[in-house]
XYZ file of C-alpha atoms in Angstrom:
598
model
C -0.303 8.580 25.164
C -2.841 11.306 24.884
C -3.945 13.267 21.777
C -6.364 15.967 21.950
C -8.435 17.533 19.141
C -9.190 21.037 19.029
C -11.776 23.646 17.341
C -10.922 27.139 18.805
C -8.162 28.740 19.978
C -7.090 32.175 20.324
C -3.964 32.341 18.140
C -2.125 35.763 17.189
C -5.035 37.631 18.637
C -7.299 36.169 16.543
C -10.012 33.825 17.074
C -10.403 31.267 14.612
C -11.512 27.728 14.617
C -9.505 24.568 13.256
C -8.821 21.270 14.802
C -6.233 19.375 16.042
C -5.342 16.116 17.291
C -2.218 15.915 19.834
C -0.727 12.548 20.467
C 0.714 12.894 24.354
C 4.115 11.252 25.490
C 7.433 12.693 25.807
C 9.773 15.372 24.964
C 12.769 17.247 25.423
C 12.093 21.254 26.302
C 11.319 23.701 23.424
C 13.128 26.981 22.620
C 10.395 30.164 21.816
C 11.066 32.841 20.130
C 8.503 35.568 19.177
C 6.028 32.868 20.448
C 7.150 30.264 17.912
C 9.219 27.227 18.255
C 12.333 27.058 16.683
C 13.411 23.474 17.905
C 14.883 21.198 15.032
C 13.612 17.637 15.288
C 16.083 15.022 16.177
C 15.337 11.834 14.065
C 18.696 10.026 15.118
C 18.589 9.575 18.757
C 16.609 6.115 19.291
C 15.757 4.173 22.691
C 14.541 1.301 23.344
C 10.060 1.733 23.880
C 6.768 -0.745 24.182
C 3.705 -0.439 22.463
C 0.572 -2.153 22.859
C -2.769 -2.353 21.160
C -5.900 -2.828 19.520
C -7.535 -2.697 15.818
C -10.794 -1.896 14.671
C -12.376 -1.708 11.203
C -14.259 0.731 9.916
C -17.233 -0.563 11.857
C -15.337 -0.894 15.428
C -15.049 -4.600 15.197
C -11.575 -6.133 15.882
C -9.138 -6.922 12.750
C -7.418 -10.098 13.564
C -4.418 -11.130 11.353
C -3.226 -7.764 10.516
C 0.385 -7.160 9.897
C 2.291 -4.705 12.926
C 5.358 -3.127 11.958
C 7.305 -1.325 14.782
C 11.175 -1.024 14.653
C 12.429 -3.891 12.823
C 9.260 -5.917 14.911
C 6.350 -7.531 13.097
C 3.635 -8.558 14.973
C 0.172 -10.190 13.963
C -3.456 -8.837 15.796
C -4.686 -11.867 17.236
C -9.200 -12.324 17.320
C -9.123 -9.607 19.521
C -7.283 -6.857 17.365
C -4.406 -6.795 19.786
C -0.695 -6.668 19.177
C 2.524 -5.724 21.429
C 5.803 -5.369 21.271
C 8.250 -4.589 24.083
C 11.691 -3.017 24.414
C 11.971 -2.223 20.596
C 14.865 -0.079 19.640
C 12.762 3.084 17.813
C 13.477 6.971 17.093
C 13.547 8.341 20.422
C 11.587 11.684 19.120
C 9.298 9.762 16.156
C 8.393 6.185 16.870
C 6.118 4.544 14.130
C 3.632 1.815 14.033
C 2.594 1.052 11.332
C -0.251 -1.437 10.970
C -1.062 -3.125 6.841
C -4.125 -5.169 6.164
C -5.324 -5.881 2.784
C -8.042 -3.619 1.614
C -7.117 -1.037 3.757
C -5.324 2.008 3.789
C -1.833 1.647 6.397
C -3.091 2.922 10.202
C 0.250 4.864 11.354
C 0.299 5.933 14.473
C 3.763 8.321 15.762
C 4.495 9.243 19.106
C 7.321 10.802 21.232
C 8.978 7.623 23.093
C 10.265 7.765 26.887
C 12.318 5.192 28.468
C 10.632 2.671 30.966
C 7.061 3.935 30.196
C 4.700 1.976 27.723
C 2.283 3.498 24.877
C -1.078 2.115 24.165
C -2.938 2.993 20.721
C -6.531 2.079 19.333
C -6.365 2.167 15.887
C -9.118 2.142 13.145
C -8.131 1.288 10.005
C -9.830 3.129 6.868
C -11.420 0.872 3.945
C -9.668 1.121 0.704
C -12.338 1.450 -2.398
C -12.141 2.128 -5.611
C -14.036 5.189 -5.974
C -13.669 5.820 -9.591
C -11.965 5.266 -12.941
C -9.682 7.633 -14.757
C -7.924 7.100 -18.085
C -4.276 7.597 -17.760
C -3.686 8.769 -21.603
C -6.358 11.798 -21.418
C -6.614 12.167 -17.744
C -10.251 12.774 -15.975
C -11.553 13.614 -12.479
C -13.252 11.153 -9.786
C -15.393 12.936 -7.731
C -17.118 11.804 -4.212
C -20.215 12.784 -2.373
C -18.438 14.523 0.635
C -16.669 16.599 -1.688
C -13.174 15.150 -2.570
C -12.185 14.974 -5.798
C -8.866 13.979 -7.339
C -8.086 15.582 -11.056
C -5.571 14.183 -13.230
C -3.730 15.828 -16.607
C -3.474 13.991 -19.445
C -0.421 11.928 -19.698
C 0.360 12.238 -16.220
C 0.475 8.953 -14.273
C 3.967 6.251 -14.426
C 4.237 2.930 -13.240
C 5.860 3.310 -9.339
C 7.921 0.496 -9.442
C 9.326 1.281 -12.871
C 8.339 4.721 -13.879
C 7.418 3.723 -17.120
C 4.128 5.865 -18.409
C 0.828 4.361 -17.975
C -1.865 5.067 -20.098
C -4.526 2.627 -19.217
C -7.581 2.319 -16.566
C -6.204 3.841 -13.402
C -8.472 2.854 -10.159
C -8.492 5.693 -7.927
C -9.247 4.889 -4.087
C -9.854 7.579 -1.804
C -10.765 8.469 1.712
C -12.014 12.117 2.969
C -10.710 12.244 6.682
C -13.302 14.572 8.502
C -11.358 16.677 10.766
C -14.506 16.890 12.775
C -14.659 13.026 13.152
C -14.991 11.709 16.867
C -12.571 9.313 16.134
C -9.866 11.513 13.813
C -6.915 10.346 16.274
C -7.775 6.695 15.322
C -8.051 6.969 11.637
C -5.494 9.488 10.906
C -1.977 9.145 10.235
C 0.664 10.314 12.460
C -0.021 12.821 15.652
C -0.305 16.175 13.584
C 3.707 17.225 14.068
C 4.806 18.325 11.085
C 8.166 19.057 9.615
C 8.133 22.871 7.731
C 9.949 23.552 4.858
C 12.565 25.667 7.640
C 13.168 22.159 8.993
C 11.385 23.020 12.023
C 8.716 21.133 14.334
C 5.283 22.611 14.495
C 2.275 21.169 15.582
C -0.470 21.041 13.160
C -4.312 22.366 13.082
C -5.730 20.203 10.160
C -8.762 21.525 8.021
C -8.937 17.949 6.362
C -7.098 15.106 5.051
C -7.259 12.692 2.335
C -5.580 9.316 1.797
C -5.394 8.557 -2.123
C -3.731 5.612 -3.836
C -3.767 4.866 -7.449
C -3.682 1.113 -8.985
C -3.731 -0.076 -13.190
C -5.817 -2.328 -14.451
C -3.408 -5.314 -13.164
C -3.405 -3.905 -9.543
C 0.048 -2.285 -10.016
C 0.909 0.719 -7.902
C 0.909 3.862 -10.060
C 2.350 7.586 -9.383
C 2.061 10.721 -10.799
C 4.440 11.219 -13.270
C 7.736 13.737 -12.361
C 7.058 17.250 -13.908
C 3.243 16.825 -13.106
C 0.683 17.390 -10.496
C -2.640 16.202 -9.904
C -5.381 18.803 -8.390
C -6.698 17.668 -4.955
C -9.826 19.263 -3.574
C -10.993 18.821 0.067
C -14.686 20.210 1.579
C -14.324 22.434 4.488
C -16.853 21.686 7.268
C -19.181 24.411 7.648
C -18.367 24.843 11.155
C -14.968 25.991 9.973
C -15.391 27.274 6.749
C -15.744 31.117 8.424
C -12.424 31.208 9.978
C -10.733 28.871 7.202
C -7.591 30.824 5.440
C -7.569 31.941 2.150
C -4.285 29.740 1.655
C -2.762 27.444 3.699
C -0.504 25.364 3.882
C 0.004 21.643 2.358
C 1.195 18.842 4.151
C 1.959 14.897 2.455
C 2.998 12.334 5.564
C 6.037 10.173 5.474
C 5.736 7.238 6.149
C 9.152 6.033 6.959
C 9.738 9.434 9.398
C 6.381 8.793 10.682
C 5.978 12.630 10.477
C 3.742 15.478 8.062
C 6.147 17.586 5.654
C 5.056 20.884 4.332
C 4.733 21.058 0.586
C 3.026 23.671 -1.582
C 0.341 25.726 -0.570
C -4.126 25.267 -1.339
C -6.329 27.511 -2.457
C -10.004 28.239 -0.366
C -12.190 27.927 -3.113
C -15.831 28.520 -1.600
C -16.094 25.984 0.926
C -13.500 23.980 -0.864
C -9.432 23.687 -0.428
C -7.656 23.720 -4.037
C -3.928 22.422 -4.333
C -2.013 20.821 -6.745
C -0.055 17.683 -5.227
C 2.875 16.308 -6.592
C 2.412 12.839 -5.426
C -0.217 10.307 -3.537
C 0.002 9.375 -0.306
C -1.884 10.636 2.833
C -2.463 14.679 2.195
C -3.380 17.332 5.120
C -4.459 21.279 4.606
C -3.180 23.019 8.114
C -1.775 25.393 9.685
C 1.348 24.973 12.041
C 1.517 25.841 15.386
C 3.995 26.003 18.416
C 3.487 23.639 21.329
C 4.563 22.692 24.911
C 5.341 19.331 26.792
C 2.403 18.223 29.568
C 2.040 15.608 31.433
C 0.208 14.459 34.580
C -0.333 10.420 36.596
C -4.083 8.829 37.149
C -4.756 7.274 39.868
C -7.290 6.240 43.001
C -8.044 7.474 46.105
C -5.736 5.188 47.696
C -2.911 6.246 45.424
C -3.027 3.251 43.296
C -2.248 3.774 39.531
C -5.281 3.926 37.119
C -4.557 1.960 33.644
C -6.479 2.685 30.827
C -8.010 5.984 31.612
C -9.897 8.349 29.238
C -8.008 11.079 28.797
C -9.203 14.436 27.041
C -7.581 17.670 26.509
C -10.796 20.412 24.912
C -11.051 23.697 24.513
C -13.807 25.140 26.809
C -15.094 27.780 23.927
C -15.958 24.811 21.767
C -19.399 24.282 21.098
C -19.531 20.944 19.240
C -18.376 17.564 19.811
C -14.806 17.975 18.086
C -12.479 16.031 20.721
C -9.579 13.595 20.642
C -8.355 11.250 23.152
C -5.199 8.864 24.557
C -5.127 6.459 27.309
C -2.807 5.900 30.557
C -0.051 3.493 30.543
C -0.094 0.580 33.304
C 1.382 3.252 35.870
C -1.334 5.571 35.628
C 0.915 8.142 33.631
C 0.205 10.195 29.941
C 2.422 13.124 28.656
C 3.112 14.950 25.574
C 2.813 17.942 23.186
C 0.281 20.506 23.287
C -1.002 23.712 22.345
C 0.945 26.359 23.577
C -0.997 30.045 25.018
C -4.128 28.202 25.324
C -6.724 27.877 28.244
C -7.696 24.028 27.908
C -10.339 21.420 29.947
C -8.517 18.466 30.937
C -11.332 15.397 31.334
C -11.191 11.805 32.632
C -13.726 9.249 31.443
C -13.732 5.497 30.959
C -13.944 4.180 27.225
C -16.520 2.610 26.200
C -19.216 3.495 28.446
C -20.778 6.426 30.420
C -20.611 8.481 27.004
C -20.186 12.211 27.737
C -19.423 12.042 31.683
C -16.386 12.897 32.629
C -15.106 11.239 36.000
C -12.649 14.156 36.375
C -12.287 17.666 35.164
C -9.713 20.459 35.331
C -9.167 23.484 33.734
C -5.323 24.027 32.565
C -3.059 26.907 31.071
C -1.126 26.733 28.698
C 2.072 29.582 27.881
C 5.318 28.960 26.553
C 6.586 26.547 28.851
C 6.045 22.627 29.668
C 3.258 21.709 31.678
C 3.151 19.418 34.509
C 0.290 18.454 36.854
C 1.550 15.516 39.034
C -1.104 13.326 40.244
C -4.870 13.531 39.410
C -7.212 11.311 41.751
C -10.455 9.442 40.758
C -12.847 9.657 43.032
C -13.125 6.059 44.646
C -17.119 5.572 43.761
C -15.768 5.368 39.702
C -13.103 2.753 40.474
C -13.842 -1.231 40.277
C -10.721 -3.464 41.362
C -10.798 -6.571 40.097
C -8.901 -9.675 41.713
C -8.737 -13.298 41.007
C -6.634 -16.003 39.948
C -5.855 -17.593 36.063
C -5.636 -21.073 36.439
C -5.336 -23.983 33.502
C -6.911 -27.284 32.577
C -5.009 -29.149 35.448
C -6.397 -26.217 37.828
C -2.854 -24.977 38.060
C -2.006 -21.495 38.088
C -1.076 -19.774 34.837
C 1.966 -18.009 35.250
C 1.804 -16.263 32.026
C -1.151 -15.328 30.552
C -3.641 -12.585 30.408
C -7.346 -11.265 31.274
C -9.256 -9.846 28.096
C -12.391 -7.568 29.267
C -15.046 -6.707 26.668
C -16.761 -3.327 27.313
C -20.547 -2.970 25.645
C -19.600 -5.577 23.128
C -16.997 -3.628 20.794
C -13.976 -2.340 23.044
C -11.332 -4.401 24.499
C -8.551 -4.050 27.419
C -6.043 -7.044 28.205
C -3.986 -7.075 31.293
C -1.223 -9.437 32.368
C -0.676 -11.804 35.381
C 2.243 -11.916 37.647
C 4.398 -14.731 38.191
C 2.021 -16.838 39.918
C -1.405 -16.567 38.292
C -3.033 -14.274 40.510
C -4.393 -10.873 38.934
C -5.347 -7.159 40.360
C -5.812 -3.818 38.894
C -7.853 -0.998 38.384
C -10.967 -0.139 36.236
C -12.705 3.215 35.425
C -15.848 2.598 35.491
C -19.635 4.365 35.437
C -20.524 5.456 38.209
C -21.865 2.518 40.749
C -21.781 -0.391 37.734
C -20.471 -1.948 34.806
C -21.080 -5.265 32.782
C -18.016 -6.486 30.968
C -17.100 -10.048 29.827
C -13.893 -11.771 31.013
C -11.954 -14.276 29.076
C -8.611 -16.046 30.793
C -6.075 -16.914 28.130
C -2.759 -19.214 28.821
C 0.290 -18.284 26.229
C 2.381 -21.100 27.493
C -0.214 -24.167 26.365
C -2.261 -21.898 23.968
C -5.527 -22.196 25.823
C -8.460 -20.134 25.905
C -11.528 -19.741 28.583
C -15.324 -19.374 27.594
C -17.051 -15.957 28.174
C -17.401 -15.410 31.704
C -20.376 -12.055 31.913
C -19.650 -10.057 35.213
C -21.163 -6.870 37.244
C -18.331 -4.552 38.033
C -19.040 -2.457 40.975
C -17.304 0.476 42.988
C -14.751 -1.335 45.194
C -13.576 -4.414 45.369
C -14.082 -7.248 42.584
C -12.881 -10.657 43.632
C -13.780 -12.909 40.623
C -12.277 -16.087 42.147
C -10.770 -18.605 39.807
C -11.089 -18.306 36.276
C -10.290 -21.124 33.549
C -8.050 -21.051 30.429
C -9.310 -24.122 29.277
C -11.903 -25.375 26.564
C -10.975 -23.539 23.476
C -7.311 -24.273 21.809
C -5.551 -20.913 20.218
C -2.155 -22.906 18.933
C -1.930 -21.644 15.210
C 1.264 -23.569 12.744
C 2.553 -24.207 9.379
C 4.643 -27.386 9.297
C 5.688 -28.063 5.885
C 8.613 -30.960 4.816
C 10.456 -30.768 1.253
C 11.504 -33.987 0.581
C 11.860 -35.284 3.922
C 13.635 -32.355 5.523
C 10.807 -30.429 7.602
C 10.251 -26.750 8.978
C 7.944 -25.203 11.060
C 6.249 -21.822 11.286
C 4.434 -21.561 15.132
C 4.160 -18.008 16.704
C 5.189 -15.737 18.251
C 8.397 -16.358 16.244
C 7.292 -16.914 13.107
C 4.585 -14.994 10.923
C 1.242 -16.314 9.916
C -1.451 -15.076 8.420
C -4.560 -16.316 5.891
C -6.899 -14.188 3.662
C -9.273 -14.470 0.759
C -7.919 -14.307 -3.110
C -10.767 -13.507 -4.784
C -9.362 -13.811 -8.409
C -8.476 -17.190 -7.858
C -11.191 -18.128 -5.565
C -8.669 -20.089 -2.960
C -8.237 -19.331 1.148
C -4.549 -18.340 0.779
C -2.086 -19.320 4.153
C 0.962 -17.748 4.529
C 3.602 -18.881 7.276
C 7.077 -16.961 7.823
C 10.381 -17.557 10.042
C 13.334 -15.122 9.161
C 15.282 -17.436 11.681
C 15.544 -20.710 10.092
C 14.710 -19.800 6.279
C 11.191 -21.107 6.539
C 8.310 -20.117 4.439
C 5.006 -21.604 2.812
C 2.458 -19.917 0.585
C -0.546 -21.774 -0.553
C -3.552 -21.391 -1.447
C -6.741 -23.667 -1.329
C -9.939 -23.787 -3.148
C -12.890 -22.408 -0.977
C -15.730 -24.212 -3.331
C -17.716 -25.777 -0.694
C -15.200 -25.805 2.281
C -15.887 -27.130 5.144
C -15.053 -29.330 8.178
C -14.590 -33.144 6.570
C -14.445 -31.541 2.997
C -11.080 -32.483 0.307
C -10.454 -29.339 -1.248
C -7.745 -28.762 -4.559
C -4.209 -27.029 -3.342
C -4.380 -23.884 -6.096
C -0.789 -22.993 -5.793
C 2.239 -23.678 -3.478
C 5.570 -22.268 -2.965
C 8.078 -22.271 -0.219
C 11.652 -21.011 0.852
C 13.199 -24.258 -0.303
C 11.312 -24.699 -4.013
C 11.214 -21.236 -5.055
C 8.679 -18.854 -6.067
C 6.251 -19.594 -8.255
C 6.062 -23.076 -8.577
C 3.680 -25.601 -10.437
C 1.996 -28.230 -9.639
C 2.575 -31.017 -12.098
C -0.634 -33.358 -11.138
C -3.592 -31.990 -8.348
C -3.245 -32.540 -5.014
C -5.994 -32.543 -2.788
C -6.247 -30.863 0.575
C -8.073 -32.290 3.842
C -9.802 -29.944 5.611
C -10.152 -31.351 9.296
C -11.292 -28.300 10.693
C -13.253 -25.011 9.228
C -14.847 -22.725 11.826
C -16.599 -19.107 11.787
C -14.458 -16.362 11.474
C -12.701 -15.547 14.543
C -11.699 -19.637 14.714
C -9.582 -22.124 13.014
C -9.161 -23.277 9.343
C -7.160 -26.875 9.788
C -5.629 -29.248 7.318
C -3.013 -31.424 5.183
C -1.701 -32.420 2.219
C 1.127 -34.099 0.168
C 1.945 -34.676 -3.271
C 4.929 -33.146 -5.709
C 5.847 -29.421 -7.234
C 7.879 -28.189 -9.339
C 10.581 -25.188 -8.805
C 10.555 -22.249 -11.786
C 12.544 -22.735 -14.774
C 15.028 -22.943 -14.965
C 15.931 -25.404 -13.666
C 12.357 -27.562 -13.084
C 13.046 -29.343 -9.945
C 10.223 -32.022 -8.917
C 10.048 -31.657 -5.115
C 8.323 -33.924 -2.885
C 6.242 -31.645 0.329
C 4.219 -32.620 2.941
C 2.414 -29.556 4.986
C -0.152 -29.481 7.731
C -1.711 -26.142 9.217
C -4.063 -24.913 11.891
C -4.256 -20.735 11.482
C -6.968 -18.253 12.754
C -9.594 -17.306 10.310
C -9.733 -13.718 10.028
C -12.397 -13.790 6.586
């Protein structure tokens, strides 16, 4: 998948600037006329697609334990930020990921599936903050430093869940999405299609985005009441402010369709964008565009497919750094929408390192047709193959597990072994050298390797024999209600942990659809440690109910507690009892080992 963000482009004979982000995979031809595409999505069709990949935080470090929704799929990141899912049954034309974490805003990612090939995102989730206060009975304005603000009437904000009106303390979080930020594909939602209010596909050229969400005063999810509207304002960038309409269009994403809708129109107020919005969600100001199908295959100078290549689409006019980007699947190939009548720089480079060097570099035309270049070749002094064998405690070979490089200490690939331990592939890398670290991990006995540090050179890279041994990654919830006992253990079942701060606990959550199983608990954090008895705060479960009490304390032994990143372990017994009616004293049991991801 490829996106590519844009700044100029000569549109209608006239030159203005905007930018754009286009997500690459794979569709079905487009129908022109007058220049503009008339082709109605179809959101029924669905096929069966993979997705793989990682996610950041704000500050590029990996978000373990956050929740993956694809299809009717949910996986957990592991330490790593990583998550996959294969042979999912998705819209064909719209597949959505959709990846939660508390304290964030959702990371949705959409793309244009194709049978037998594979998509690969890096996502960056956005923090969620209260910015401001507003009282729901005479309404008020919150106002931030980059020039969003979000106004709203008096009387105007309802309970979601009930509609009922709300007239307390309404927490406003907010998030101004640059659309001149280097890394716009990773933080924004969707890949800039859009749905117009003809029905019709466009592709969008975003001036700016906001995501807004409002919570009361007991964290409920509030709305803006029907018959109302709240006034959104965005900044325009300077650098587009010149060539900004005087209206344009606004756009609210859908979450379920994974796609932008049109609705109601903003305002250029000075440097500003003005519309009234009718709802919170994520919110764009763009304009739509048509677009055409590309695609083109990576690879070496032997012919060999190139994985996780760099790929950039630009417009050659621009003068500042406004870019997007998408990677190559396993085979070396990346497809999908872009800007139609446009003269475009296609550029290689490897992520992560040799910033602002492109290994490869073509200029491309665009008209009103699809566009396909076939193979592109690397030149062989910027490839590194690496070789070697994954092997486990018993020096056997690992016939299913993975190799995890670390690039310059923030970005991450992961590639599979075949059948009988041995590895090989293909590496972008600078020009003559690159140091990486290497970790082996074994999913069949849960085993992870220490941090092997290597020199990747142009050529060949035989790293011998490396061990999946030392470092234990099983995670479990095993819980028994009076006698009978369950058993949460990946990648079946769900677990996660994170921080309550209200009730100052470590809270563990473990989840099997298949057999019924669930257990939520929570456990004081007041001097935690390895060795330490801690007090259960609460505990509930498929079989006793939700919420339960817990009659007399019951004390939790912490057997393991290390930094973030590694393992919270423990146990405990004693009796609960189920909601009224009708007060059931059950007897549980429950021992745990889960990642810590806070």
């Amino acid at each position: 998948m490829l996106s590519t963000l844009t700044k100029k482009i000569l549109y209608s004979d006239i030159l203005f600037i905007f930018t754009a982000v286009l997500f690459f995979s794979c569709q079905k031809n487009l129908s022109f006329e007058n220049g503009n595409s008339i082709q109605l999505p179809d959101l029924s069709t669905k096929i069966n697609s993979s997705v793989s990949g990682f996610v950041t935080d704000e500050n590029n470090a990996a978000v373990m334990g956050a929740t993956v929704q694809f299809g009717t799929s949910n996986i957990i990141t592991d330490k790593y930020g990583y998550f996959e899912a294969k042979k999912v049954q998705v819209v064909k034309e719209a597949a959505v990921v959709t990846v939660t974490k508390p304290g964030y805003f959702k990371g949705i990612k959409t793309y244009i599936a194709k049978e037998g090939k594979a998509t690969f995102f890096r996502i960056k989730l956005i923090p969620k903050t209260t910015v401001g206060n507003i009282n729901g009975s005479s309404g008020g304005t919150v106002s931030l430093a980059n020039g969003l603000s979000i106004k709203l009437p008096a009387g105007a904000v309802v309970n979601a869940a009930t509609n009922a009106a709300y007239t307390g303390t309404v927490n406003v979080s907010a998030y101004w999405i640059n659309p001149e930020a280097a890394d716009l594909n990773q933080i924004m939602p969707g890949d800039l299609r859009g749905i117009d209010n003809n029905g019709s596909m466009k592709l969008l050229q975003t001036f700016g985005m906001a995501a807004v969400e409002l919570r009361g005063a007991s964290g409920e999810l509030l709305q803006i009441a029907i018959g109302k509207k709240a006034t959104l304002t965005l900044t325009i960038p300077s650098s587009l402010s010149a060539s900004a309409p005087a209206t344009i269009p606004l756009w609210y994403f859908d979450e379920a369709k994974g796609l932008w809708k049109e609705e109601g129109r903003a305002v250029k107020t000075g440097n500003t964008y003005v519309g009234d919005v009718s709802h919170f969600s994520f919110w764009s100001y763009g304009l739509p565009g048509p677009f055409v199908q590309f695609d083109c295959t990576v690879k070496d100078a032997a012919g060999n497919p190139v994985p996780d290549a760099l790929v950039i689409i630009e417009y050659p006019s621009v003068n500042n750094n406004t870019w997007g980007w998408g990677y190559t699947d396993p085979s070396g190939y990346i497809s999908g929408p872009i800007t139609a009548n446009a003269q475009l720089t296609l550029k290689v480079f490897t992520y992560g390192s040799c910033p602002g060097i492109p290994l490869y570099s073509q200029i491309i035309t665009t008209a009103n047709s699809n566009i396909s270049l076939g193979n592109l070749t690397i030149a062989s002094n910027n490839i590194a193959t690496v070789t070697g064998t994954l092997k486990n405690c018993a020096g056997q070979p690992v016939t299913n597990g993975c190799i995890i490089i670390e690039v310059g200490n923030e970005y991450y690939y992961r590639y599979n072994v075949n059948s009988n331990g041995s590895f090989s592939f293909n590496r972008v890398i600078c020009p003559g050298s690159t140091v990486v670290d290497i970790i082996g991990q074994d999913n069949t006995t849960l085993q992870e390797g220490f941090i092997n540090n290597y020199t990747l050179v142009t050529g060949n890279n035989n790293i011998g024999d490396l061990l999946t041994c030392g470092n234990s990654i099983q995670e479990y919830v095993n819980y028994t209600v009076n006698g009978t006992p369950f058993s949460v253990v990946p990648p079946i079942g769900t677990i996660r942990g994170y921080d309550s701060i209200a009730i100052n606990s470590r809270v563990i959550y473990g989840y099997d659809s298949n057999i019924n199983a669930y257990a939520d608990f929570g456990i004081s954090k007041l001097n935690i440690g390895p060795g330490s008895i801690q007090n259960l705060t609460f505990f509930s479960c498929a079989q006793t109910g939700y919420p339960s009490t817990i009659p007399a304390p019951i004390s939790v032994n912490i057997t393991e507690y290390g930094n973030i990143g590694q393992f919270i372990s423990g146990n405990f017994s004693g009796t609960v009892t189920s909601a009224a009616p009708p007060n059931t004293t059950y007897t549980i049991t429950c021992n745990f080992r889960i990642k810590r991801n806070y």
